[in-house]
XYZ file of C-alpha atoms in Angstrom:
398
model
C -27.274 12.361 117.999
C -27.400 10.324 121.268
C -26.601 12.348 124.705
C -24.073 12.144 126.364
C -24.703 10.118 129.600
C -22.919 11.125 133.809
C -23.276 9.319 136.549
C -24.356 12.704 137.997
C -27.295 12.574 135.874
C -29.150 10.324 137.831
C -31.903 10.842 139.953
C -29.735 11.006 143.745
C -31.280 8.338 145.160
C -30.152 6.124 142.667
C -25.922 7.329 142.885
C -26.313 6.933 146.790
C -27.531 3.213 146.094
C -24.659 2.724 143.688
C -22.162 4.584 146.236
C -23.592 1.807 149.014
C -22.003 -0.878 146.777
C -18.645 0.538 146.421
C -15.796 -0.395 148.904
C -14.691 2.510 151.082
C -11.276 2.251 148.939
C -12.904 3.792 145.911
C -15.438 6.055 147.935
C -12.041 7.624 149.600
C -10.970 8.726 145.678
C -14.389 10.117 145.063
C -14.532 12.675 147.359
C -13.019 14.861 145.692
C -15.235 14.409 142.299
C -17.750 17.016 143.571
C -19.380 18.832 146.716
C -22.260 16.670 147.069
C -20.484 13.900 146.492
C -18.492 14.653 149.537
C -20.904 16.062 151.849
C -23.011 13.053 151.361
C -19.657 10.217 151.939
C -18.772 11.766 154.877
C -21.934 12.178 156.723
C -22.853 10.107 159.296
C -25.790 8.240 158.111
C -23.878 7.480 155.132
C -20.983 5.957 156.746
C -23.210 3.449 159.020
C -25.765 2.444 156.160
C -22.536 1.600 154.215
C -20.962 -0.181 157.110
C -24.207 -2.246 158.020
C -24.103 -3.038 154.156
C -20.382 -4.190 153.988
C -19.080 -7.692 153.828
C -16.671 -9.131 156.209
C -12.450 -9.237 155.964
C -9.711 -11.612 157.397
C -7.137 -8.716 158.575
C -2.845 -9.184 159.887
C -0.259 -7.538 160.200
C 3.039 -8.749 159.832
C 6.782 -6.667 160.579
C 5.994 -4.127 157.809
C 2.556 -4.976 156.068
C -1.145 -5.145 156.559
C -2.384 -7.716 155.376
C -6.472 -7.869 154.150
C -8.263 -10.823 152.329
C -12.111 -11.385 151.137
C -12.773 -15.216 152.721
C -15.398 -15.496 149.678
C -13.095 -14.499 146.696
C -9.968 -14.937 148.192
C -8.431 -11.795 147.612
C -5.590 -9.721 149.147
C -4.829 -6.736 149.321
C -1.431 -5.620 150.723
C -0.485 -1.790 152.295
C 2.109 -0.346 154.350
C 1.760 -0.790 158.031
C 2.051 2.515 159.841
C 5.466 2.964 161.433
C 4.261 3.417 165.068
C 2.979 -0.372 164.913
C 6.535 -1.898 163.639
C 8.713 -2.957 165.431
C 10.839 -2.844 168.151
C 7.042 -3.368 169.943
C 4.990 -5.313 167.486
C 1.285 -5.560 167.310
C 0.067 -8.427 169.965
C -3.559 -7.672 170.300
C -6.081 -5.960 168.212
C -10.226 -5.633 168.768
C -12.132 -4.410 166.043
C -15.350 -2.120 166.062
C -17.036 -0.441 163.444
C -13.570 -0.670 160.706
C -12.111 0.820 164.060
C -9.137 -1.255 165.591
C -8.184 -0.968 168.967
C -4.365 -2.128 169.121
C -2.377 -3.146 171.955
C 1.620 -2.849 170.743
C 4.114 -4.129 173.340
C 5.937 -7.175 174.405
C 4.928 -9.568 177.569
C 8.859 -9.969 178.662
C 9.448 -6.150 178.445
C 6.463 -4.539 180.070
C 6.299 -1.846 177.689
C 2.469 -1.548 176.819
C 1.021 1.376 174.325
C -2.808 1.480 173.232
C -4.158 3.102 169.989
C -6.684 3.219 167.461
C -6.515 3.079 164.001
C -8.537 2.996 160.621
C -6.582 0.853 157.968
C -9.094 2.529 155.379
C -8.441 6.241 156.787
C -4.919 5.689 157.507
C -5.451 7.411 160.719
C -3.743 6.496 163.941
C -4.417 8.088 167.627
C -2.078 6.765 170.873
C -4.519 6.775 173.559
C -2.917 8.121 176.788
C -2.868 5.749 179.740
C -4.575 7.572 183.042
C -1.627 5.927 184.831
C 0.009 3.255 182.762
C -1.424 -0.074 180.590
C 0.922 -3.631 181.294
C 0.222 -7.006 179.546
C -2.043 -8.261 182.059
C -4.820 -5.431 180.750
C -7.760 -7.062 178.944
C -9.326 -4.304 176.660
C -12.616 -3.472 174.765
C -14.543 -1.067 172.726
C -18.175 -0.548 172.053
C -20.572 2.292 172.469
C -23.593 3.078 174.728
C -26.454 2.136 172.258
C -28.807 4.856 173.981
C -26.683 7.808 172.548
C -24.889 8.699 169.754
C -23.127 5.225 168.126
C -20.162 7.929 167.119
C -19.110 8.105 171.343
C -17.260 5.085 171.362
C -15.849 4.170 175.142
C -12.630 1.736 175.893
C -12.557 -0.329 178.457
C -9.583 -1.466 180.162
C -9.483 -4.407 183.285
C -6.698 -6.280 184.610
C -6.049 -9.602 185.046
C -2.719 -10.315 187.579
C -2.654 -13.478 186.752
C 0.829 -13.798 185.031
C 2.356 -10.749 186.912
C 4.365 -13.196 189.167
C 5.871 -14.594 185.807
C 6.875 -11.088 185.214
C 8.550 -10.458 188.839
C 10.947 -12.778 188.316
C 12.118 -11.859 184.660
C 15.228 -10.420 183.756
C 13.478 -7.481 182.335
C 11.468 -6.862 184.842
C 11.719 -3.378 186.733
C 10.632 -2.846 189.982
C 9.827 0.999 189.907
C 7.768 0.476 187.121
C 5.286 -1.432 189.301
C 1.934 -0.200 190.001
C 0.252 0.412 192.974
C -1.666 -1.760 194.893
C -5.027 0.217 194.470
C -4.921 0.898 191.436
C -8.048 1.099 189.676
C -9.376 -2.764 188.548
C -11.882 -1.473 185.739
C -11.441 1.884 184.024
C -13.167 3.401 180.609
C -11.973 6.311 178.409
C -14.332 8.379 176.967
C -13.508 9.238 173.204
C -15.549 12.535 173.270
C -14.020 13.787 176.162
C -10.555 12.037 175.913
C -9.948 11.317 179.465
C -10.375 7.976 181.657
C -12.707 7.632 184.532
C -12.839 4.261 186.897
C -15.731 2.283 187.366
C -16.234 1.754 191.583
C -19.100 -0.813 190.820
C -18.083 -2.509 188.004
C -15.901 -5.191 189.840
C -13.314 -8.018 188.290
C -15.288 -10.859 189.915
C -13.481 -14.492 190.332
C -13.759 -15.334 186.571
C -10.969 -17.001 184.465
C -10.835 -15.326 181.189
C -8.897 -17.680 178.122
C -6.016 -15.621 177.801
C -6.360 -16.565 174.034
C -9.646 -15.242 173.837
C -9.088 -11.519 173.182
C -12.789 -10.509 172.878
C -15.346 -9.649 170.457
C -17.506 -6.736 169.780
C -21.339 -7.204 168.907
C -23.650 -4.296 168.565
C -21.498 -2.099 171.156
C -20.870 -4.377 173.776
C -17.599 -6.687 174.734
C -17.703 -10.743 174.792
C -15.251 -13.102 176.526
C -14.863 -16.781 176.285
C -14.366 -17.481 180.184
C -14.297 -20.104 183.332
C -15.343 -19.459 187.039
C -16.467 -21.925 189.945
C -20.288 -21.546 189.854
C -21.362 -22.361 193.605
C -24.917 -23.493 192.947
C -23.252 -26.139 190.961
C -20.004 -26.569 193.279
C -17.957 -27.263 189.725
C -16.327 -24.867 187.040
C -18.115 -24.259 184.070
C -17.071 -22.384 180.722
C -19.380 -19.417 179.875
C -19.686 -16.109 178.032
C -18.495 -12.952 179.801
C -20.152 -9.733 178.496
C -19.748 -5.990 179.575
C -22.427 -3.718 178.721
C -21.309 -0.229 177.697
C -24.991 1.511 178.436
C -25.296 0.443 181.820
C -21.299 -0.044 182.283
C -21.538 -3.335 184.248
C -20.182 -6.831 183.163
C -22.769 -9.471 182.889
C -22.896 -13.433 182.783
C -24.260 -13.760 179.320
C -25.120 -17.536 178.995
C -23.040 -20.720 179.715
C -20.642 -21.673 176.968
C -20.329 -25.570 175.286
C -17.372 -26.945 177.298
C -14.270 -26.437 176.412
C -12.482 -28.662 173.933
C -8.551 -27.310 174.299
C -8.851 -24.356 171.860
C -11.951 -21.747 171.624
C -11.558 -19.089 168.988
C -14.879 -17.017 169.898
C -16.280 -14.566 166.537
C -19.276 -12.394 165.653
C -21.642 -14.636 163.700
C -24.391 -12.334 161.731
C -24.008 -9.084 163.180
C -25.979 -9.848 166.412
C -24.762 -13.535 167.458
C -21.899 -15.314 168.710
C -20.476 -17.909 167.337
C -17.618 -20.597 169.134
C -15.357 -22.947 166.860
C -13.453 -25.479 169.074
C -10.635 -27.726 168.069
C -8.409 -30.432 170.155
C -4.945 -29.861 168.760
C -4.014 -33.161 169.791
C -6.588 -34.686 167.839
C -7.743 -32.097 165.481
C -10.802 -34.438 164.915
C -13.833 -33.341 165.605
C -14.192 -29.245 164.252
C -16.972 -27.719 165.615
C -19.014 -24.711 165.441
C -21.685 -23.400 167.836
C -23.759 -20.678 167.930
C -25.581 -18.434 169.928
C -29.205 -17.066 169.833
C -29.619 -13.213 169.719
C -27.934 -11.350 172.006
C -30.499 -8.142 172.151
C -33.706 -9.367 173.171
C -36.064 -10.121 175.604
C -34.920 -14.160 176.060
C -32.314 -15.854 177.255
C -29.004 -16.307 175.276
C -28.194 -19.952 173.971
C -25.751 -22.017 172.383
C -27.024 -24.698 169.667
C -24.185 -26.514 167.321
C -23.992 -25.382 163.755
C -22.482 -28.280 162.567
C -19.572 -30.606 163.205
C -16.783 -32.194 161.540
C -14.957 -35.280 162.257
C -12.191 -36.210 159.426
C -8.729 -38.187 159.818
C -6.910 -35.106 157.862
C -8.146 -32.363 159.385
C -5.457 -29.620 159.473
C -4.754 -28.332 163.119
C -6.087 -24.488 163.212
C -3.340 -23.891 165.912
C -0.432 -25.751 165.435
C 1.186 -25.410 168.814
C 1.031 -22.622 171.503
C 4.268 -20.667 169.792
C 1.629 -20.125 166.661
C -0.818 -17.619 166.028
C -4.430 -18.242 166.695
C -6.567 -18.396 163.311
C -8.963 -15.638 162.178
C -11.893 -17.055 161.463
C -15.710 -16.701 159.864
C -18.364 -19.020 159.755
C -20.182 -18.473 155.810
C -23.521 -19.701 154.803
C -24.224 -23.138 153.485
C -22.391 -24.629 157.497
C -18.792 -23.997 156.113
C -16.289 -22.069 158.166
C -13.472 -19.774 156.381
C -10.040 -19.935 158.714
C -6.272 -17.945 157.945
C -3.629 -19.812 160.344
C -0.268 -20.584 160.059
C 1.655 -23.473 160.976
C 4.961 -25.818 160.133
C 5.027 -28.053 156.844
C 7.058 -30.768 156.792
C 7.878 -31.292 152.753
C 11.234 -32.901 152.665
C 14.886 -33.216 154.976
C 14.505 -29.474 156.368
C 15.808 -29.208 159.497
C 13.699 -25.852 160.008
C 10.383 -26.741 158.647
C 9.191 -23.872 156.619
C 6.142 -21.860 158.637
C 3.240 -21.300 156.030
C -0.065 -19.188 156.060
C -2.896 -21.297 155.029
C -6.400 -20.111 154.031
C -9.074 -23.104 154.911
C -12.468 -23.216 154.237
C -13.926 -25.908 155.303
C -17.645 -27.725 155.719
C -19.382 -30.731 156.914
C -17.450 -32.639 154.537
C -14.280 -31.844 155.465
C -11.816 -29.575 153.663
C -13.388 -28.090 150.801
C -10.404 -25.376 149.844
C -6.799 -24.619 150.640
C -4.573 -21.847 149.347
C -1.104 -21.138 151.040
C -0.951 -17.666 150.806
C 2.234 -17.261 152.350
C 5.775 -19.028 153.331
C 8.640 -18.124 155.460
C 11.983 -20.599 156.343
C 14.364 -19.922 158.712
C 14.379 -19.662 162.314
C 13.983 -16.051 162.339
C 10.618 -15.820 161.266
C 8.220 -15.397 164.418
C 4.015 -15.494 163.792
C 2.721 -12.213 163.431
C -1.119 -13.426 163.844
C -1.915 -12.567 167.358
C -3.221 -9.651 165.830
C -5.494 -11.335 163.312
C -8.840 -10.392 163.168
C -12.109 -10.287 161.758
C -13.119 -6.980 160.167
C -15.138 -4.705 158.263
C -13.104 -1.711 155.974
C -15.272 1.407 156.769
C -15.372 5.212 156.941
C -15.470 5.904 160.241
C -13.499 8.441 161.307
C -11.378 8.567 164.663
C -13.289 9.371 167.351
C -10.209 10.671 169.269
């Protein structure tokens, strides 16, 4: 008579391989199958090894749903958004870390600005408190000092006053809810502690960062697609704009490929950067740079991936009213992109605004899927707040 046969009969080195391979979806339901089981899902080193072995996500959120997709298989998943990131203050900004995303939820006319982190696996949400108050000319990051535990993540929070003159003459603008005049230029909040300190030497020098450019996390630090006058050089030049969250400075990282109209700026391999650049106007040529390794002893440089230059290449942002695309570049020079723009199919008045998955390689577009479509005039993009992503365990750290 043959045996019956358990998972939990196998040696446990070989059920915390198989565990490595499931999504964190399925891990959350086995928790509860048994003790070990749990103890060893929710320990530390088993939450990182399974992170560092997870695959990349496209993830949005719309009025009332969050939206994930595998760029390799093409599927999506679908979940309720949590209420406190619906609307009347949608989601405008989000930076991801570790399946951790930091969330900026407000509206540029209105001035009302609220920060918080959340785990779309976990389904956990924390506000973080302001140390005075955050407006829409904050630029934000997360990362961790790599010299201590990866589990202390910081935030870091610097202001650009660029547009605040816009703002002073709006209807909805309110005078006592001005800041002061010193306020504090570069600030981080410790997660452990829960509490925001400012940074005297870490100054907002004379840079230009793209206000499309949102930022990028890489191995615990923050990247910015940016412009500044370079006096050795007596000309502006586009470059990467790095703050380092061991030593708590921001650093010129390397120069940047010059900029083409629209720079989408990504996490290419874990510990590179890579820059896709498109002319709207022309949408001909596509293409993709990337960067050497940013830990390590040389210096960091861009090289082009590949390029593409085809009459019918789709425009990745339509026009400025759109969302910007999430976007990977894959293996094999092909880049994966979700964007959404107008099609014009017939005598609509109000062209219909569709979500289009592209991937696309040297020879042009290889695959396109509309995943979505919206008509009216009430429809308004959502994708701001598109990112790349990786599901994890993680839990909150505040």
């Amino acid at each position: 008579m043959a045996s019956s046969w358990t998972l939990s009969s196998l040696p446990p080195e070989i059920i915390e391989e198989i565990l490595y391979r499931a999504p964190p979806e399925s891990l959350l339901r086995s928790k509860p199958t048994c003790k070990q089981w749990h103890a060893l899902i929710t320990s530390r080193r088993f939450i990182y090894e399974h992170l560092r072995r997870s695959p990349q996500r496209f993830i949005r959120t719309d009025e009332t749903v969050v939206q994930i997709m595998d760029p390799v298989t093409r599927r999506r998943s679908d979940s309720p958004l949590p209420k406190e990131l619906q609307r009347p203050y949608d989601v405008n900004v989000m930076i991801h870390c570790d399946g951790l995303m930091l969330c900026m939820r407000g509206h540029f006319q209105y001035r009302k600005t609220n920060l918080a982190l959340w785990n779309p696996v976990l389904r956990e949400l924390r506000w973080i408190k302001p140390s005075k108050c955050f407006t829409p000319s904050d630029y934000y990051g997360i990362g961790y000092d790599i010299n201590k535990s990866r589990y202390d993540y910081k935030i870091l929070r610097f202001y650009d006053r660029r547009y605040d003159h816009y703002m002073r003459h709006d209807d909805y603008y309110d005078e006592d809810e001005d800041e002061d005049e010193d306020e504090a230029e570069v600030e981080i909040y410790e997660c452990k502690t829960r509490s925001w300190r400012t940074l005297g030497d870490a100054k907002v020098d004379c840079w230009d960062v793209d206000i499309t450019c949102k930022g990028v996390s890489v191995m615990g630090n923050m990247y910015w697609f940016a412009q500044k006058y370079w006096e050795a050089e007596k000309k502006h030049r586009s470059y990467i704009l790095g703050f380092d969250f061991s030593a708590e400075t921001f650093k010129d990282v390397c120069f940047a490929p010059p900029s083409r109209g629209d720079n989408y700026l990504a996490c290419f391999d874990g510990d590179r950067l890579s820059l896709l650049q498109q002319d709207q106007e022309t949408t001909s040529p596509v293409e993709v740079w990337v960067s050497s390794k940013l830990a390590g002893d040389g210096d960091v440089l861009f090289s082009k991936y590949f390029s593409v230059s085809r009459p019918d290449l789709p425009a990745l942002l339509f026009h400025t009213d759109m969302a910007h695309p999430v976007y990977c570049v894959g293996k094999h020079k092909r880049v994966m992109a979700w964007c959404e723009g107008d099609v014009y199919d017939g005598d609509d008045k109000i062209p219909p605004t569709c979500v289009i998955f592209y991937e696309i390689d040297e020879g042009g577009v290889r695959r396109q899927l509309e995943t979505e479509r919206h008509y009216g005039s009430g429809y308004s993009g959502t994708f701001l707040c598109g990112y790349v992503y990786v599901p994890s365990l993680v839990p909150l750290p505040v």
